[in-house]
Amino acid sequence: MENSEPLVIHSKFPPTLGLRSETTSFRHQNVTRIPSTMDWRKKRTVTHIKNQLQCGGCWAFSAVAAMEGIAKLQTSKSISLSEQELVDCDIFGSNIGCEGGCMDDAFKFIIQNRGLNSEARYLYKGVEGHCNKKKESSRAARINDYENMPEFSEKALLKVVAHQPISVAIDAGGSAFQFYEIGIIT
């Protein structure tokens, strides 16, 4: 695989679409007690690891993973939600299916559509399809709001992660990701 090939396959999202205004405050900004570690997997709050295959739908996976974790915290029930519904149906704003997108727009879509389907009902295929309106009408979980936190602030990140799983976007264009095989990138 050539150096530029992973970027074409996995990084189709135009960088300018991800820009947003600066966040000046956020819900957990006054938190003072931050645990030294937080692993939501050990608390069985997040679902299993999922594979986006060759689809550039990382934006959908990120939004769904955060929503699944928060749903588990609120209901004590684990539910796997549908990334495919976002890939197929959320085609407004910066979200363009397997060609990339933005979690903020995914959250807006989920709020506007009063929730998201379960993965069992709207299975992930790893390719863009037509929005299935019949499946889209069934909701397994919903959110009423979302919030951006300050960018590039490890302190802010720790405050939020201490309370709930979050959705993040990262630049996966570096060699650490290009040649990744197994383990945790630090």
Coordinates of N, CA and C in Angstrom, one line a residue:
M1 N 0.8 -1.2 0.0 CA 0.0 0.0 0.0 C 0.9 1.2 0.0
E2 N 0.7 2.1 -0.9 CA 1.5 3.4 -1.0 C 1.1 4.3 0.2
N3 N 2.0 5.3 0.5 CA 1.7 6.2 1.6 C 0.4 6.9 1.5
S4 N 0.0 7.4 0.3 CA -1.2 8.2 0.1 C -2.5 7.3 0.1
E5 N -2.4 6.0 -0.1 CA -3.5 5.2 -0.3 C -4.5 5.2 0.9
P6 N -4.0 5.0 2.1 CA -4.9 5.1 3.2 C -5.7 6.4 3.4
L7 N -5.1 7.5 3.0 CA -5.7 8.8 3.0 C -6.9 8.8 2.1
V8 N -6.8 8.2 0.9 CA -7.8 8.1 -0.1 C -9.0 7.3 0.4
I9 N -8.6 6.2 1.0 CA -9.6 5.2 1.5 C -10.3 5.7 2.8
H10 N -9.6 6.2 3.7 CA -10.2 6.4 5.1 C -10.3 7.9 5.4
S11 N -9.8 8.8 4.6 CA -9.8 10.3 5.0 C -10.4 11.1 3.9
K12 N -11.6 10.8 3.4 CA -12.2 11.5 2.3 C -12.9 12.8 2.8
F13 N -12.9 13.0 4.1 CA -13.6 14.2 4.7 C -12.8 15.4 4.4
P14 N -13.3 16.4 3.7 CA -12.6 17.6 3.5 C -12.4 18.4 4.8
P15 N -11.1 18.7 5.2 CA -10.8 19.3 6.5 C -11.6 20.6 6.8
T16 N -11.9 21.4 5.8 CA -12.6 22.6 6.0 C -14.0 22.4 6.5
L17 N -14.7 21.3 6.2 CA -16.0 21.0 6.7 C -16.1 20.8 8.2
G18 N -14.9 20.4 8.8 CA -14.9 20.1 10.2 C -14.7 21.4 11.1
L19 N -14.4 22.5 10.5 CA -14.2 23.7 11.3 C -15.5 24.2 12.0
R20 N -15.3 24.6 13.2 CA -16.5 25.2 14.0 C -16.0 26.3 14.8
S21 N -17.0 27.1 15.3 CA -16.6 28.2 16.1 C -16.1 27.8 17.5
E22 N -15.3 28.6 18.1 CA -14.6 28.3 19.4 C -15.7 28.2 20.5
T23 N -15.5 27.2 21.3 CA -16.4 26.9 22.5 C -15.8 27.7 23.6
T24 N -16.7 28.5 24.3 CA -16.2 29.3 25.4 C -16.5 28.7 26.8
S25 N -17.6 27.9 26.8 CA -17.9 27.2 28.1 C -18.6 25.9 27.7
F26 N -18.6 25.0 28.7 CA -19.2 23.7 28.5 C -19.7 23.1 29.8
R27 N -20.6 22.2 29.8 CA -21.3 21.7 30.9 C -20.4 21.3 32.1
H28 N -19.3 20.7 31.9 CA -18.4 20.1 32.9 C -17.2 21.0 33.2
Q29 N -17.3 22.2 32.9 CA -16.1 23.1 33.0 C -15.7 23.3 34.5
N30 N -16.7 23.2 35.4 CA -16.4 23.5 36.8 C -16.0 22.2 37.6
V31 N -15.9 21.1 37.0 CA -15.6 19.8 37.6 C -14.2 20.0 38.2
T32 N -14.0 19.6 39.5 CA -12.7 19.7 40.1 C -12.1 18.3 40.4
R33 N -12.9 17.3 40.6 CA -12.4 16.0 40.9 C -12.4 15.1 39.7
I34 N -11.2 14.9 39.2 CA -11.0 14.1 38.0 C -10.2 12.8 38.4
P35 N -10.8 11.7 38.1 CA -10.0 10.4 38.4 C -8.7 10.3 37.6
S36 N -7.8 9.6 38.1 CA -6.5 9.5 37.4 C -6.6 8.6 36.1
T37 N -7.6 7.7 36.1 CA -7.9 6.9 34.9 C -9.4 6.8 34.7
M38 N -9.8 6.6 33.5 CA -11.2 6.3 33.2 C -11.3 5.4 32.0
D39 N -11.8 4.2 32.2 CA -12.0 3.3 31.1 C -13.4 2.8 31.0
W40 N -14.2 3.4 30.1 CA -15.6 3.0 30.1 C -15.8 1.6 29.6
R41 N -14.8 0.9 29.0 CA -14.9 -0.5 28.7 C -15.0 -1.3 30.0
K42 N -14.2 -1.0 31.0 CA -14.2 -1.7 32.2 C -15.5 -1.6 33.0
K43 N -16.2 -0.5 32.8 CA -17.4 -0.2 33.4 C -18.6 -0.8 32.6
R44 N -18.2 -1.5 31.5 CA -19.2 -2.1 30.5 C -20.3 -1.1 30.1
T45 N -19.8 0.1 29.8 CA -20.6 1.2 29.3 C -20.7 1.4 27.8
V46 N -19.6 1.0 27.1 CA -19.5 1.1 25.7 C -19.8 -0.3 25.0
T47 N -20.2 -0.3 23.8 CA -20.5 -1.5 23.1 C -19.2 -2.1 22.5
H48 N -19.3 -3.2 21.9 CA -18.2 -3.9 21.2 C -17.5 -3.0 20.2
I49 N -16.3 -3.3 19.8 CA -15.5 -2.6 18.8 C -16.2 -2.9 17.5
K50 N -16.4 -1.9 16.7 CA -17.0 -2.1 15.4 C -16.1 -1.7 14.2
N51 N -16.3 -2.2 13.0 CA -15.4 -2.0 11.9 C -16.2 -1.3 10.8
Q52 N -15.7 -0.1 10.4 CA -16.3 0.7 9.4 C -16.0 0.1 8.0
L53 N -15.2 -0.9 7.9 CA -14.8 -1.5 6.6 C -14.2 -0.4 5.7
Q54 N -14.5 -0.4 4.4 CA -13.9 0.6 3.5 C -14.7 1.9 3.4
C55 N -15.7 2.0 4.2 CA -16.6 3.2 4.1 C -16.0 4.3 5.0
G56 N -15.9 5.5 4.5 CA -15.4 6.6 5.3 C -16.5 7.2 6.3
G57 N -17.1 6.3 7.0 CA -18.2 6.7 7.9 C -17.7 6.9 9.3
C58 N -16.5 7.2 9.6 CA -16.0 7.4 10.9 C -16.8 8.4 11.7
W59 N -17.3 9.4 11.1 CA -18.1 10.4 11.7 C -19.4 9.8 12.3
A60 N -20.0 8.8 11.6 CA -21.2 8.1 12.1 C -20.8 7.2 13.3
F61 N -19.7 6.5 13.2 CA -19.2 5.6 14.3 C -18.9 6.4 15.5
S62 N -18.3 7.5 15.4 CA -18.0 8.3 16.5 C -19.2 8.8 17.3
A63 N -20.2 9.4 16.5 CA -21.4 9.9 17.1 C -22.2 8.7 17.7
V64 N -22.3 7.6 17.1 CA -23.1 6.5 17.6 C -22.4 5.9 18.8
A65 N -21.1 5.8 18.9 CA -20.5 5.2 20.1 C -20.7 6.1 21.3
A66 N -20.6 7.4 21.1 CA -20.9 8.3 22.3 C -22.4 8.1 22.7
M67 N -23.3 8.1 21.8 CA -24.7 8.0 22.1 C -25.0 6.6 22.8
E68 N -24.4 5.5 22.3 CA -24.6 4.2 23.0 C -24.1 4.3 24.4
G69 N -23.0 4.9 24.7 CA -22.4 4.9 26.0 C -23.3 5.7 26.9
I70 N -23.8 6.9 26.5 CA -24.6 7.7 27.3 C -26.0 7.0 27.5
A71 N -26.5 6.4 26.5 CA -27.8 5.6 26.7 C -27.6 4.5 27.8
K72 N -26.5 3.9 27.8 CA -26.2 2.8 28.8 C -26.1 3.5 30.2
L73 N -25.5 4.6 30.3 CA -25.4 5.3 31.6 C -26.8 5.7 32.1
Q74 N -27.7 6.1 31.2 CA -29.0 6.6 31.6 C -30.0 5.5 31.8
T75 N -29.9 4.4 31.1 CA -30.9 3.3 31.2 C -30.4 2.0 31.8
S76 N -29.1 1.9 31.9 CA -28.5 0.6 32.4 C -28.6 -0.5 31.4
K77 N -29.1 -0.2 30.2 CA -29.2 -1.2 29.1 C -28.2 -0.9 28.0
S78 N -27.6 -1.9 27.6 CA -26.6 -1.8 26.4 C -27.4 -2.0 25.1
I79 N -27.2 -1.0 24.2 CA -27.8 -1.1 22.9 C -26.8 -0.7 21.8
S80 N -26.8 -1.5 20.8 CA -26.0 -1.2 19.6 C -26.8 -0.4 18.6
L81 N -26.4 0.8 18.3 CA -27.2 1.7 17.4 C -26.7 1.6 16.0
S82 N -27.4 2.1 15.1 CA -27.2 2.0 13.6 C -26.3 3.1 13.0
E83 N -25.1 2.8 12.7 CA -24.3 3.8 11.9 C -24.8 3.8 10.5
Q84 N -25.3 2.7 10.0 CA -25.8 2.6 8.6 C -27.0 3.6 8.4
E85 N -27.8 3.8 9.4 CA -28.9 4.8 9.2 C -28.3 6.2 9.0
L86 N -27.3 6.5 9.7 CA -26.6 7.8 9.5 C -26.0 7.9 8.1
V87 N -25.3 6.8 7.7 CA -24.6 6.8 6.4 C -25.6 6.9 5.3
D88 N -26.8 6.2 5.4 CA -27.8 6.3 4.4 C -28.7 7.5 4.4
C89 N -29.0 7.9 5.6 CA -30.1 8.9 5.7 C -29.6 10.4 6.0
D90 N -28.5 10.5 6.7 CA -28.0 11.8 7.1 C -27.1 12.4 5.9
I91 N -27.7 12.9 4.9 CA -27.0 13.4 3.8 C -27.1 14.9 3.7
F92 N -27.4 15.6 4.8 CA -27.5 17.0 4.8 C -26.3 17.6 5.5
G93 N -26.0 18.9 5.3 CA -24.9 19.5 6.0 C -23.6 19.0 5.4
S94 N -22.6 18.7 6.2 CA -21.3 18.2 5.7 C -21.3 16.7 5.6
N95 N -22.3 16.0 6.0 CA -22.3 14.5 5.9 C -22.7 14.0 4.5
I96 N -21.7 13.2 4.0 CA -21.9 12.7 2.7 C -21.6 11.1 2.6
G97 N -22.3 10.4 3.5 CA -22.2 9.0 3.5 C -20.8 8.5 3.8
C98 N -20.4 7.6 2.9 CA -19.1 6.9 3.0 C -18.0 7.9 2.5
E99 N -18.3 9.1 2.1 CA -17.3 10.0 1.6 C -16.9 10.9 2.8
G100 N -17.4 10.8 4.0 CA -17.0 11.6 5.1 C -18.2 12.4 5.7
G101 N -17.9 13.0 6.8 CA -18.9 13.8 7.5 C -18.4 14.3 8.8
C102 N -19.3 14.8 9.6 CA -19.0 15.5 10.9 C -20.0 15.0 11.9
M103 N -19.5 14.7 13.1 CA -20.3 14.3 14.2 C -21.4 15.3 14.6
D104 N -21.0 16.6 14.6 CA -22.0 17.6 14.9 C -23.2 17.5 14.1
D105 N -23.0 17.3 12.8 CA -24.2 17.2 11.9 C -24.9 15.9 12.1
A106 N -24.2 14.9 12.5 CA -24.9 13.6 12.9 C -25.8 13.8 14.1
F107 N -25.3 14.5 15.1 CA -26.1 14.8 16.3 C -27.3 15.6 15.9
K108 N -27.1 16.6 15.1 CA -28.3 17.4 14.6 C -29.3 16.5 13.9
F109 N -28.9 15.6 13.1 CA -29.8 14.7 12.4 C -30.5 13.9 13.4
I110 N -29.8 13.3 14.4 CA -30.5 12.4 15.3 C -31.5 13.2 16.1
I111 N -31.2 14.4 16.5 CA -32.2 15.2 17.3 C -33.4 15.5 16.4
Q112 N -33.1 16.0 15.2 CA -34.2 16.3 14.3 C -35.1 15.1 14.0
N113 N -34.5 14.0 13.9 CA -35.3 12.8 13.5 C -35.8 12.0 14.8
R114 N -35.7 12.6 15.9 CA -36.1 12.0 17.2 C -35.5 10.7 17.5
G115 N -34.3 10.5 17.2 CA -33.6 9.3 17.6 C -32.9 8.5 16.5
L116 N -32.5 7.3 16.9 CA -31.8 6.5 15.9 C -32.2 5.0 16.1
N117 N -32.1 4.3 15.1 CA -32.5 2.9 15.1 C -31.4 2.0 15.8
S118 N -31.8 0.8 16.1 CA -30.8 -0.2 16.6 C -30.1 -0.7 15.4
E119 N -28.9 -1.2 15.7 CA -28.1 -1.9 14.6 C -28.8 -3.1 14.1
A120 N -29.5 -3.8 15.0 CA -30.2 -5.1 14.7 C -31.3 -4.8 13.6
R121 N -31.9 -3.6 13.7 CA -33.0 -3.3 12.8 C -32.5 -2.7 11.5
Y122 N -31.4 -1.9 11.6 CA -30.8 -1.3 10.4 C -29.3 -1.6 10.4
L123 N -29.1 -2.8 9.8 CA -27.7 -3.4 9.8 C -26.7 -2.6 9.0
Y124 N -25.4 -2.6 9.5 CA -24.3 -1.9 8.9 C -23.9 -2.8 7.7
K125 N -23.7 -2.1 6.5 CA -23.2 -2.8 5.3 C -21.9 -2.3 4.8
G126 N -21.4 -1.2 5.3 CA -20.1 -0.7 4.9 C -20.1 0.0 3.5
V127 N -21.3 0.2 3.0 CA -21.5 1.0 1.7 C -22.7 1.9 1.8
E128 N -22.7 2.9 1.1 CA -23.9 3.8 1.1 C -25.1 3.1 0.4
G129 N -26.2 3.3 1.0 CA -27.4 2.7 0.4 C -28.5 3.8 0.4
H130 N -29.7 3.5 0.0 CA -30.8 4.4 0.0 C -31.4 4.4 1.4
C131 N -31.8 5.5 1.9 CA -32.4 5.6 3.2 C -33.7 4.8 3.3
N132 N -33.8 3.9 4.2 CA -34.9 3.0 4.4 C -35.9 3.7 5.3
K133 N -36.9 4.4 4.8 CA -37.8 5.2 5.6 C -38.6 4.4 6.5
K134 N -38.9 3.1 6.2 CA -39.7 2.2 7.1 C -38.8 2.0 8.3
K135 N -37.6 1.6 8.1 CA -36.7 1.3 9.2 C -36.4 2.6 10.0
E136 N -36.3 3.7 9.3 CA -35.9 5.0 9.9 C -37.0 5.4 10.9
S137 N -38.2 5.0 10.7 CA -39.2 5.5 11.6 C -39.2 4.8 13.0
S138 N -38.4 3.8 13.2 CA -38.3 3.1 14.5 C -37.1 3.6 15.2
R139 N -37.3 4.0 16.5 CA -36.2 4.6 17.3 C -35.9 3.7 18.5
A140 N -34.6 3.4 18.6 CA -34.1 2.6 19.8 C -33.6 3.5 20.9
A141 N -33.1 4.7 20.5 CA -32.5 5.7 21.5 C -32.6 7.1 20.9
R142 N -32.6 8.1 21.8 CA -32.7 9.4 21.3 C -31.8 10.3 22.1
I143 N -31.5 11.5 21.6 CA -30.8 12.6 22.4 C -31.6 13.8 22.2
N144 N -31.5 14.7 23.1 CA -32.2 16.0 23.0 C -31.3 17.2 22.7
D145 N -30.0 16.9 22.9 CA -29.0 18.0 22.8 C -27.6 17.4 22.7
Y146 N -26.6 18.2 22.3 CA -25.2 17.8 22.3 C -24.4 19.1 22.6
E147 N -23.2 18.9 22.9 CA -22.4 20.0 23.3 C -20.9 19.9 22.8
N148 N -20.3 20.9 22.2 CA -18.9 20.9 21.9 C -18.1 21.3 23.1
M149 N -17.0 20.7 23.2 CA -16.1 21.2 24.3 C -14.9 21.9 23.7
P150 N -14.1 22.6 24.5 CA -13.0 23.4 24.0 C -12.0 22.4 23.2
E151 N -11.5 22.9 22.1 CA -10.6 22.1 21.3 C -9.2 22.2 21.9
F152 N -8.4 21.1 21.8 CA -7.0 21.1 22.2 C -6.8 21.3 23.7
S153 N -7.8 21.0 24.5 CA -7.7 21.1 25.9 C -7.7 19.8 26.6
E154 N -6.6 19.2 27.0 CA -6.6 18.0 27.7 C -7.4 18.0 29.0
K155 N -7.3 19.2 29.7 CA -8.0 19.3 31.0 C -9.5 19.2 30.8
A156 N -10.0 19.9 29.7 CA -11.4 19.9 29.4 C -11.8 18.4 29.0
L157 N -11.0 17.8 28.3 CA -11.3 16.4 27.8 C -11.4 15.5 29.1
L158 N -10.5 15.6 30.0 CA -10.5 14.8 31.2 C -11.8 15.0 32.0
K159 N -12.2 16.3 32.1 CA -13.4 16.6 32.9 C -14.6 16.0 32.3
V160 N -14.7 16.0 31.0 CA -15.9 15.4 30.3 C -15.9 13.9 30.3
V161 N -14.7 13.3 30.0 CA -14.6 11.8 30.0 C -14.8 11.2 31.4
A162 N -14.6 12.0 32.4 CA -14.8 11.5 33.8 C -16.3 11.2 34.0
H163 N -17.2 11.9 33.2 CA -18.6 11.8 33.4 C -19.3 10.9 32.3
Q164 N -18.8 10.8 31.1 CA -19.5 10.1 30.1 C -18.5 9.8 28.9
P165 N -18.9 8.8 28.1 CA -18.1 8.6 26.8 C -18.4 9.8 25.9
I166 N -17.4 10.1 25.0 CA -17.6 11.3 24.2 C -17.3 10.9 22.7
S167 N -17.6 11.8 21.8 CA -17.4 11.6 20.4 C -16.2 12.5 20.0
V168 N -15.2 12.0 19.3 CA -14.1 12.8 18.9 C -13.7 12.6 17.5
A169 N -13.1 13.6 16.9 CA -12.6 13.5 15.5 C -11.0 13.7 15.7
I170 N -10.3 12.8 14.9 CA -8.9 12.9 14.9 C -8.4 12.9 13.5
D171 N -7.2 13.4 13.3 CA -6.6 13.3 12.0 C -5.8 12.0 11.9
A172 N -6.4 11.1 11.1 CA -5.8 9.7 11.0 C -4.8 9.6 9.8
G173 N -4.3 10.7 9.4 CA -3.4 10.7 8.2 C -2.0 10.4 8.5
G174 N -1.6 10.3 9.7 CA -0.2 10.1 10.1 C 0.2 8.6 10.0
S175 N 1.5 8.4 10.0 CA 2.0 7.0 9.8 C 1.6 6.1 11.0
A176 N 1.4 6.7 12.2 CA 0.9 5.8 13.3 C -0.4 5.1 13.0
F177 N -1.3 5.8 12.2 CA -2.5 5.2 11.8 C -2.4 4.4 10.5
Q178 N -1.5 4.8 9.7 CA -1.4 4.2 8.4 C -0.9 2.8 8.5
F179 N 0.1 2.5 9.5 CA 0.6 1.2 9.7 C 0.1 0.5 10.9
Y180 N -1.0 1.0 11.5 CA -1.6 0.4 12.7 C -2.0 -1.0 12.4
E181 N -1.7 -1.9 13.4 CA -2.2 -3.3 13.3 C -3.0 -3.7 14.5
I182 N -2.4 -3.4 15.7 CA -3.1 -3.8 16.9 C -2.6 -2.9 18.1
G183 N -3.4 -2.8 19.1 CA -3.0 -2.1 20.3 C -3.6 -0.7 20.5
I184 N -3.1 0.0 21.4 CA -3.5 1.4 21.7 C -2.5 2.4 21.3
I185 N -2.9 3.3 20.5 CA -2.0 4.4 20.1 C -1.9 5.4 21.2
T186 N -0.6 5.7 21.6 CA -0.4 6.7 22.6 C 0.4 7.9 22.1

